[in-house]
């Protein structure tokens, strides 16, 4: 978000493909490993993988281009001097501080919107295998469905990023949530009728919709509040977003323990995505106080 402005959506979309890559193979491999060696050993291996990959990746991460004498969008010094970086400069100058952001309605609408969106995402990832096995599918089939989800989730990320850049961030986000809501209906009906092909279609559709979660969310936060203080702004929003998201699997599991099935709860997840698709439409871009605002031509 801090390195790109003009093509922010496309850049984040491409960069986030890796998030879905592990999802293509990991569910199948992890399911096999759990069956062979147990869930404790599986978690130890995955934890070791996080350490081995996470620390080297963190070591090469860079905060902002300006820290290294560079400019957003790969602009040269001459391009910036000639006005080619006006949009990036305005984005920086018009950034909201944390104090300014918490006074806007948009902050709270986005917290609830992406909290509900992440609630569905977390539930699908955590509970798909127990849900499908309880519905009569094998563990192997359930793991394959998660892999089917991961493929379009990865492929669609650059598409969603491109749509955010050339069409509309809000409309693209609403569309992704609508796709997820429709897909949940397909998945529940397929699970009830043991329709494997229909189930695969549902997971493919929800995967395509989920693919927009990272590029669209990150693009909207940076576009609405600017890149200069985006870390501080997100530090206010993210704890609440994650709290809402974490409640999804807990609520669905509690419903199952109480009533003995997942169906109504899974329909509820679809309803949460439907509500999020409407909320994002009312999340208008906030305006800085006039005394703090800088025009793109400044």
CSV table of C-alpha atoms in Angstrom, one decimal:
chain,number,residue,atom,x,y,z
A,1,UNK,CA,0.0,0.0,0.0
A,2,UNK,CA,2.9,2.4,0.7
A,3,UNK,CA,4.8,1.5,-2.5
A,4,UNK,CA,2.1,2.0,-5.0
A,5,UNK,CA,-0.7,4.5,-5.6
A,6,UNK,CA,-1.6,4.7,-9.3
A,7,UNK,CA,-1.8,0.9,-9.7
A,8,UNK,CA,-2.2,-0.1,-6.1
A,9,UNK,CA,-4.8,-2.7,-6.7
A,10,UNK,CA,-2.9,-4.6,-9.3
A,11,UNK,CA,0.3,-4.5,-7.3
A,12,UNK,CA,-1.4,-5.9,-4.2
A,13,UNK,CA,-3.3,-8.4,-6.2
A,14,UNK,CA,-0.1,-9.8,-7.7
A,15,UNK,CA,1.8,-9.7,-4.4
A,16,UNK,CA,-0.9,-11.5,-2.6
A,17,UNK,CA,-1.1,-14.5,-5.0
A,18,UNK,CA,1.3,-16.3,-2.7
A,19,UNK,CA,-1.2,-16.3,0.1
A,20,UNK,CA,-3.3,-18.8,-1.9
A,21,UNK,CA,-0.6,-20.9,-3.3
A,22,UNK,CA,-0.1,-22.9,-0.1
A,23,UNK,CA,-3.9,-23.5,0.0
A,24,UNK,CA,-3.7,-25.5,-3.2
A,25,UNK,CA,-1.6,-28.3,-1.8
A,26,UNK,CA,-1.5,-27.8,1.9
A,27,UNK,CA,-5.0,-29.1,2.8
A,28,UNK,CA,-4.4,-32.4,1.0
A,29,UNK,CA,-0.9,-32.8,2.3
A,30,UNK,CA,-1.9,-31.7,5.9
A,31,UNK,CA,-4.8,-34.1,5.9
A,32,UNK,CA,-2.6,-37.0,4.9
A,33,UNK,CA,0.0,-36.0,7.5
A,34,UNK,CA,-2.6,-35.8,10.3
A,35,UNK,CA,-3.9,-39.3,9.4
A,36,UNK,CA,-0.3,-40.7,9.4
A,37,UNK,CA,1.4,-38.8,12.2
A,38,UNK,CA,-1.3,-37.0,14.2
A,39,UNK,CA,-2.4,-33.4,14.4
A,40,UNK,CA,0.3,-32.4,17.0
A,41,UNK,CA,3.1,-33.5,14.7
A,42,UNK,CA,1.4,-31.7,11.8
A,43,UNK,CA,1.2,-28.5,13.7
A,44,UNK,CA,4.9,-28.8,14.7
A,45,UNK,CA,5.9,-29.2,11.0
A,46,UNK,CA,3.8,-26.2,10.0
A,47,UNK,CA,5.2,-24.1,12.8
A,48,UNK,CA,8.7,-24.9,11.7
A,49,UNK,CA,7.8,-24.0,8.1
A,50,UNK,CA,6.5,-20.6,9.3
A,51,UNK,CA,9.8,-19.9,11.1
A,52,UNK,CA,11.9,-21.0,8.2
A,53,UNK,CA,10.0,-18.9,5.7
A,54,UNK,CA,8.8,-16.0,7.8
A,55,UNK,CA,12.0,-14.7,9.3
A,56,UNK,CA,13.9,-14.5,6.0
A,57,UNK,CA,10.9,-12.8,4.4
A,58,UNK,CA,10.7,-10.3,7.2
A,59,UNK,CA,14.4,-9.5,6.8
A,60,UNK,CA,14.0,-8.3,3.2
A,61,UNK,CA,10.8,-6.3,3.8
A,62,UNK,CA,11.1,-2.5,3.3
A,63,UNK,CA,8.7,0.0,4.8
A,64,UNK,CA,8.4,2.9,2.3
A,65,UNK,CA,10.2,3.8,-1.0
A,66,UNK,CA,11.2,7.2,0.4
A,67,UNK,CA,13.3,5.5,3.0
A,68,UNK,CA,15.6,4.3,0.2
A,69,UNK,CA,15.6,7.4,-2.0
A,70,UNK,CA,12.8,6.0,-4.2
A,71,UNK,CA,9.3,7.0,-5.1
A,72,UNK,CA,5.9,5.2,-5.3
A,73,UNK,CA,5.0,3.5,-8.6
A,74,UNK,CA,8.6,3.3,-9.6
A,75,UNK,CA,8.6,7.0,-10.5
A,76,UNK,CA,12.0,8.6,-11.2
A,77,UNK,CA,13.2,11.9,-9.7
A,78,UNK,CA,12.6,13.7,-13.0
A,79,UNK,CA,9.1,12.3,-13.3
A,80,UNK,CA,8.3,13.5,-9.8
A,81,UNK,CA,9.7,16.9,-10.5
A,82,UNK,CA,7.7,17.3,-13.8
A,83,UNK,CA,4.4,16.5,-12.0
A,84,UNK,CA,4.2,12.8,-13.0
A,85,UNK,CA,3.9,11.8,-9.4
A,86,UNK,CA,1.2,14.3,-8.4
A,87,UNK,CA,-1.3,11.7,-7.5
A,88,UNK,CA,1.2,9.9,-5.2
A,89,UNK,CA,2.2,13.3,-3.6
A,90,UNK,CA,-1.4,14.2,-3.0
A,91,UNK,CA,-2.1,10.7,-1.5
A,92,UNK,CA,0.8,11.3,0.9
A,93,UNK,CA,-0.1,14.9,1.8
A,94,UNK,CA,-3.8,14.1,2.3
A,95,UNK,CA,-3.3,11.1,4.5
A,96,UNK,CA,-5.4,10.8,7.7
A,97,UNK,CA,-3.6,10.6,11.0
A,98,UNK,CA,-5.0,8.0,13.5
A,99,UNK,CA,-6.8,10.8,15.4
A,100,UNK,CA,-8.4,12.1,12.2
A,101,UNK,CA,-9.4,8.7,11.0
A,102,UNK,CA,-11.3,7.7,14.2
A,103,UNK,CA,-13.5,10.7,13.7
A,104,UNK,CA,-14.8,9.5,10.4
A,105,UNK,CA,-17.8,7.3,9.8
A,106,UNK,CA,-16.0,5.4,7.1
A,107,UNK,CA,-13.5,3.8,9.6
A,108,UNK,CA,-16.3,2.1,11.5
A,109,UNK,CA,-18.2,1.0,8.4
A,110,UNK,CA,-15.1,-0.6,7.0
A,111,UNK,CA,-14.3,-2.3,10.3
A,112,UNK,CA,-17.8,-4.0,10.3
A,113,UNK,CA,-17.7,-4.6,6.6
A,114,UNK,CA,-14.4,-6.4,6.5
A,115,UNK,CA,-15.0,-8.0,9.8
A,116,UNK,CA,-18.1,-9.7,8.4
A,117,UNK,CA,-16.2,-10.6,5.3
A,118,UNK,CA,-13.3,-12.1,7.3
A,119,UNK,CA,-15.8,-13.9,9.5
A,120,UNK,CA,-16.9,-15.9,6.5
A,121,UNK,CA,-13.4,-16.5,5.3
A,122,UNK,CA,-12.2,-17.8,8.7
A,123,UNK,CA,-15.2,-20.1,9.0
A,124,UNK,CA,-14.7,-21.6,5.6
A,125,UNK,CA,-11.0,-22.2,6.2
A,126,UNK,CA,-11.4,-23.6,9.8
A,127,UNK,CA,-14.7,-25.6,9.5
A,128,UNK,CA,-15.0,-26.8,5.9
A,129,UNK,CA,-13.5,-30.2,6.7
A,130,UNK,CA,-15.6,-31.0,9.8
A,131,UNK,CA,-18.7,-29.6,8.0
A,132,UNK,CA,-18.2,-31.7,4.9
A,133,UNK,CA,-17.3,-34.9,6.8
A,134,UNK,CA,-20.3,-34.4,9.0
A,135,UNK,CA,-22.4,-34.1,5.8
A,136,UNK,CA,-21.2,-37.5,4.6
A,137,UNK,CA,-18.1,-36.7,2.5
A,138,UNK,CA,-14.7,-38.3,3.1
A,139,UNK,CA,-11.9,-36.3,4.6
A,140,UNK,CA,-10.0,-36.6,1.3
A,141,UNK,CA,-12.9,-35.1,-0.6
A,142,UNK,CA,-13.2,-32.3,1.9
A,143,UNK,CA,-9.5,-31.5,1.6
A,144,UNK,CA,-9.8,-31.5,-2.2
A,145,UNK,CA,-12.6,-28.9,-1.9
A,146,UNK,CA,-10.3,-26.6,0.0
A,147,UNK,CA,-7.8,-27.0,-2.8
A,148,UNK,CA,-10.5,-26.2,-5.3
A,149,UNK,CA,-11.2,-23.1,-3.3
A,150,UNK,CA,-7.5,-22.0,-3.3
A,151,UNK,CA,-7.0,-22.2,-7.0
A,152,UNK,CA,-9.5,-19.5,-8.0
A,153,UNK,CA,-8.6,-17.5,-4.8
A,154,UNK,CA,-5.1,-17.2,-6.2
A,155,UNK,CA,-5.9,-16.7,-9.9
A,156,UNK,CA,-8.5,-14.0,-9.1
A,157,UNK,CA,-6.4,-11.8,-7.0
A,158,UNK,CA,-4.8,-9.8,-9.9
A,159,UNK,CA,-8.2,-9.6,-11.5
A,160,UNK,CA,-9.8,-8.1,-8.4
A,161,UNK,CA,-6.9,-5.7,-8.1
A,162,UNK,CA,-7.3,-4.6,-11.7
A,163,UNK,CA,-11.0,-4.1,-11.2
A,164,UNK,CA,-10.3,-1.9,-8.1
A,165,UNK,CA,-7.9,0.3,-10.2
A,166,UNK,CA,-10.0,0.7,-13.4
A,167,UNK,CA,-13.6,0.2,-12.2
A,168,UNK,CA,-14.6,0.8,-8.5
A,169,UNK,CA,-13.1,-0.4,-5.3
A,170,UNK,CA,-16.5,-0.4,-3.5
A,171,UNK,CA,-18.5,-2.1,-6.3
A,172,UNK,CA,-15.8,-4.7,-6.8
A,173,UNK,CA,-15.8,-5.5,-3.0
A,174,UNK,CA,-19.6,-5.7,-3.0
A,175,UNK,CA,-19.5,-8.0,-6.0
A,176,UNK,CA,-16.9,-10.3,-4.3
A,177,UNK,CA,-19.1,-10.5,-1.1
A,178,UNK,CA,-22.2,-11.3,-3.2
A,179,UNK,CA,-20.4,-14.1,-5.0
A,180,UNK,CA,-19.5,-15.5,-1.6
A,181,UNK,CA,-23.0,-15.3,-0.3
A,182,UNK,CA,-24.4,-17.1,-3.4
A,183,UNK,CA,-21.7,-19.7,-3.2
A,184,UNK,CA,-22.6,-20.5,0.4
A,185,UNK,CA,-26.1,-21.3,-0.6
A,186,UNK,CA,-24.8,-23.6,-3.3
A,187,UNK,CA,-22.4,-25.3,-0.9
A,188,UNK,CA,-25.1,-26.0,1.8
A,189,UNK,CA,-27.6,-27.3,-0.8
A,190,UNK,CA,-24.8,-29.5,-2.3
A,191,UNK,CA,-23.8,-30.8,1.1
A,192,UNK,CA,-27.4,-31.7,2.0
A,193,UNK,CA,-27.9,-33.6,-1.3
A,194,UNK,CA,-24.4,-35.2,-1.5
A,195,UNK,CA,-23.9,-33.5,-4.9
A,196,UNK,CA,-20.1,-33.5,-5.3
A,197,UNK,CA,-20.0,-31.6,-8.6
A,198,UNK,CA,-22.3,-29.0,-7.3
A,199,UNK,CA,-20.2,-28.8,-4.1
A,200,UNK,CA,-17.0,-28.3,-6.2
A,201,UNK,CA,-18.7,-25.5,-8.1
A,202,UNK,CA,-19.7,-23.8,-4.9
A,203,UNK,CA,-16.2,-23.9,-3.5
A,204,UNK,CA,-14.8,-22.6,-6.8
A,205,UNK,CA,-17.2,-19.6,-6.7
A,206,UNK,CA,-16.5,-18.9,-3.1
A,207,UNK,CA,-12.7,-19.2,-3.8
A,208,UNK,CA,-13.0,-16.6,-6.6
A,209,UNK,CA,-14.9,-14.2,-4.3
A,210,UNK,CA,-12.5,-14.8,-1.4
A,211,UNK,CA,-9.7,-13.9,-3.8
A,212,UNK,CA,-10.7,-10.3,-3.6
A,213,UNK,CA,-10.4,-10.1,0.2
A,214,UNK,CA,-6.8,-9.0,0.4
A,215,UNK,CA,-6.3,-6.8,-2.7
A,216,UNK,CA,-9.7,-5.0,-2.3
A,217,UNK,CA,-9.4,-4.5,1.4
A,218,UNK,CA,-5.8,-3.3,1.3
A,219,UNK,CA,-6.6,-1.0,-1.6
A,220,UNK,CA,-9.6,0.5,0.0
A,221,UNK,CA,-7.9,1.2,3.4
A,222,UNK,CA,-5.0,2.9,1.7
A,223,UNK,CA,-7.1,4.8,-0.8
A,224,UNK,CA,-9.5,6.1,1.8
A,225,UNK,CA,-7.0,7.1,4.4
A,226,UNK,CA,-3.7,7.6,2.5
A,227,UNK,CA,-0.5,5.8,2.8
A,228,UNK,CA,1.5,8.1,5.2
A,229,UNK,CA,-0.2,6.9,8.4
A,230,UNK,CA,-1.9,3.7,7.1
A,231,UNK,CA,-0.1,1.5,9.7
A,232,UNK,CA,-1.4,3.7,12.6
A,233,UNK,CA,-4.9,3.7,11.1
A,234,UNK,CA,-5.0,0.0,10.6
A,235,UNK,CA,-3.7,-0.6,14.1
A,236,UNK,CA,-7.0,0.9,15.3
A,237,UNK,CA,-9.2,-1.1,12.9
A,238,UNK,CA,-7.6,-4.5,12.7
A,239,UNK,CA,-8.1,-5.7,16.3
A,240,UNK,CA,-11.9,-5.2,16.0
A,241,UNK,CA,-11.9,-6.7,12.5
A,242,UNK,CA,-10.1,-9.7,13.7
A,243,UNK,CA,-12.3,-10.0,16.7
A,244,UNK,CA,-15.4,-10.2,14.5
A,245,UNK,CA,-13.6,-12.6,12.1
A,246,UNK,CA,-12.6,-14.9,15.0
A,247,UNK,CA,-16.2,-15.1,16.2
A,248,UNK,CA,-17.3,-16.9,13.0
A,249,UNK,CA,-15.8,-20.4,13.6
A,250,UNK,CA,-16.7,-20.2,17.4
A,251,UNK,CA,-20.4,-19.3,16.7
A,252,UNK,CA,-20.8,-21.9,14.0
A,253,UNK,CA,-19.2,-24.6,16.1
A,254,UNK,CA,-21.4,-23.6,19.1
A,255,UNK,CA,-24.4,-23.9,16.9
A,256,UNK,CA,-23.4,-27.4,15.8
A,257,UNK,CA,-22.8,-28.5,19.4
A,258,UNK,CA,-26.2,-27.2,20.3
A,259,UNK,CA,-28.4,-28.3,17.4
A,260,UNK,CA,-26.3,-31.1,15.8
A,261,UNK,CA,-25.9,-29.7,12.3
A,262,UNK,CA,-24.2,-26.9,10.4
A,263,UNK,CA,-26.7,-26.0,7.8
A,264,UNK,CA,-28.5,-23.0,9.3
A,265,UNK,CA,-25.2,-21.6,10.7
A,266,UNK,CA,-23.6,-21.9,7.2
A,267,UNK,CA,-26.6,-20.0,5.7
A,268,UNK,CA,-25.9,-17.4,8.4
A,269,UNK,CA,-22.3,-17.1,7.1
A,270,UNK,CA,-23.8,-16.4,3.6
A,271,UNK,CA,-26.1,-13.8,5.2
A,272,UNK,CA,-23.1,-12.1,6.8
A,273,UNK,CA,-21.4,-11.8,3.4
A,274,UNK,CA,-24.7,-10.4,2.0
A,275,UNK,CA,-24.8,-7.7,4.7
A,276,UNK,CA,-21.1,-6.9,4.0
A,277,UNK,CA,-21.9,-6.4,0.3
A,278,UNK,CA,-24.5,-3.8,1.2
A,279,UNK,CA,-22.4,-2.1,3.9
A,280,UNK,CA,-19.4,-1.4,1.6
A,281,UNK,CA,-21.7,0.6,-0.7
A,282,UNK,CA,-22.4,3.1,2.1
A,283,UNK,CA,-18.8,3.5,3.0
A,284,UNK,CA,-18.0,6.7,1.3
A,285,UNK,CA,-14.5,8.0,1.0
A,286,UNK,CA,-13.9,10.4,3.9
A,287,UNK,CA,-12.7,14.0,3.4
A,288,UNK,CA,-10.0,15.7,5.4
A,289,UNK,CA,-10.8,19.0,7.1
A,290,UNK,CA,-10.3,21.7,4.6
A,291,UNK,CA,-7.4,23.2,6.5
A,292,UNK,CA,-5.5,19.9,6.1
A,293,UNK,CA,-6.4,19.1,2.5
A,294,UNK,CA,-3.9,19.3,-0.4
A,295,UNK,CA,-5.0,19.2,-4.0
A,296,UNK,CA,-3.5,16.7,-6.5
A,297,UNK,CA,-2.0,19.6,-8.4
A,298,UNK,CA,-0.3,21.1,-5.4
